Amino acid sequence: MNLEQAGHLLRRLEGFCGLDDEERGALLAALSMERRIDSHACFIEERRPPEGVFAILEGFACRYKLLPDGRRQIVGFLLPGDICDLGTLLLRRMDHSIATLTPVTAAWLAPVTAMALLDRHPRLARVLWLAGAVEESITREWMVNIGQRTALQRTAHLLCEVFLRLESVGLTHGNACVLPLTQAELGDTLALSAVHVNRTLMYMRRTNLVDLHAGRLQLLDRHALASVAGFDPCYLHLCGGAM
Amino acid sequence: MNLEQAGHLLRRLEGFCGLDDEERGALLAALSMERRIDSHACFIEERRPPEGVFAILEGFACRYKLLPDGRRQIVGFLLPGDICDLGTLLLRRMDHSIATLTPVTAAWLAPVTAMALLDRHPRLARVLWLAGAVEESITREWMVNIGQRTALQRTAHLLCEVFLRLESVGLTHGNACVLPLTQAELGDTLALSAVHVNRTLMYMRRTNLVDLHAGRLQLLDRHALASVAGFDPCYLHLCGGAM
DNA sequence: CGTGGGGTTGACAACCTTCAATAACTGTGG
DNA sequence: CCACAGTTATTGAAGGTTGTCAACCCCACG
């Protein structure tokens, strides 16, 4: 695992709680098995037993559920630095699928390895537990977003969130970051049709809120964006970052 | 804590994994501090530090988030036998509120007590962890429900879920159970207006799917209900119960 | 007997979806 | 270097599901 990628991970975890060299070492050692995954590949399938814990080192992935008629709801983004599926480790079968949105490199821990790591390093266990709690919190906020906000507010809210999450691991440059999603994928995330996502993004571009273009997100007016979204970063538990 | 109430809790946890007498005893002892809460009282508030873990012994409660304009999204139901907020134990502040929907009796564990319990009884820790993972799974399914399904499917899906969850702790009688929610509360849950909830329930009554009336839910045609909902109980991880 | 909360119903409006057509872009092979 | 195919983005028009507003009923409760 190269140092920059490990940096995203550590930076994120240490946002919660300091780690000593031994803990850092143990975590990195456990995550030493890397795997590259193609873009748009489903690498964890609903109804199959969980295959362990993994960390996203590079690239974007998502959790999603399919409906019988082919509709899809994306229920979470997995960004660089995210550690995934500690919670599902004990479940018999996955209740959702996970797929890449771009090429991804991930580090894997077999279930037994993960359990051993948690047993031997209580503070590491706490931090990972915390990271899971934050993901839960994000899921709840997404439900509010989809349930209560208009297309404009909803889109603005998601863009605020993604930007802050990327910023917290050092993946933004000024007011810009990558966001390599098609409008159809944004639609599956926001529970909007791709057409309406397009209209909404066009409107945001015209009104100088954001420019999302060729996989690159630029916040033209951060404050106004947060304002139309009604964005309150509290739920990200970032301990510091404001909008 | 009376035995029937403890029964709901144990029945639910043992659905995941057997417990020995010592574990059962330790859990019940830790949960010995009972508290009665009035109907429609907000007993855990957003932005305040978590006050420990609690178990719902009797009555209905919900997690929710408020928007600046007063709209509300209920993001989860807490039913008898549910153990709550292990996940948030480590967070600095709550990212949502919890309120009762009926009078509730709950058992409380102070944070330190909860941590001690988990440390001393690994298998108990696993079961509680599992219960948390199931709650996460339910949250994701709710997001799918709100995002992708029509009002009719959405309502049917929720009713299927509540019925099964109550059935799993022995709180149903034949095809009926209590469901003491106003239509406005159902609306906040399903992200529908109270008026449209009413229309939908009227429709379901006319077509002999369910009768929801005076706080009592009766499934008139369980199979048809599951069918219109596109309900697949897999996400509840009940290990047995089907619809 | 009045009051207030919840349920029920109708009319109308709004937001968003769907369908359809076109334009821009990406990668591939000749 | 260009032609081509496939995907993604953009825009218009029409229609549908759901929200809002308003009225009315019913019932429990004081």
Coordinates of C-alpha atoms (C1' of nucleotides) in Angstrom, one line a residue, chain C:
Chain C
dC1 C1' -71.7 21.5 25.3
dG2 C1' -67.8 23.5 23.4
dT3 C1' -63.0 22.5 22.0
dG4 C1' -59.2 20.3 19.9
dG5 C1' -57.0 16.5 17.7
dG6 C1' -57.3 13.2 14.3
dG7 C1' -59.5 11.3 10.2
dT8 C1' -61.7 11.9 5.5
dT9 C1' -62.6 14.0 1.2
dG10 C1' -62.4 17.2 -3.0
dA11 C1' -60.2 20.6 -6.0
dC12 C1' -56.2 22.4 -7.7
dA13 C1' -51.3 23.1 -8.2
dA14 C1' -46.5 21.8 -8.1
dC15 C1' -42.7 19.0 -8.7
dC16 C1' -40.9 15.5 -10.9
dT17 C1' -41.1 11.6 -14.4
dT18 C1' -41.3 9.8 -18.8
dC19 C1' -40.7 9.9 -23.5
dA20 C1' -38.4 11.6 -27.3
dA21 C1' -35.1 14.0 -30.1
dT22 C1' -30.6 16.0 -30.5
dA23 C1' -25.9 17.3 -29.3
dA24 C1' -21.4 16.4 -27.2
dC25 C1' -18.2 13.3 -25.9
dT26 C1' -15.2 8.8 -25.7
dG27 C1' -13.0 5.2 -27.3
dT28 C1' -12.1 2.0 -31.2
dG29 C1' -10.7 0.3 -35.6
dG30 C1' -9.7 1.3 -40.2

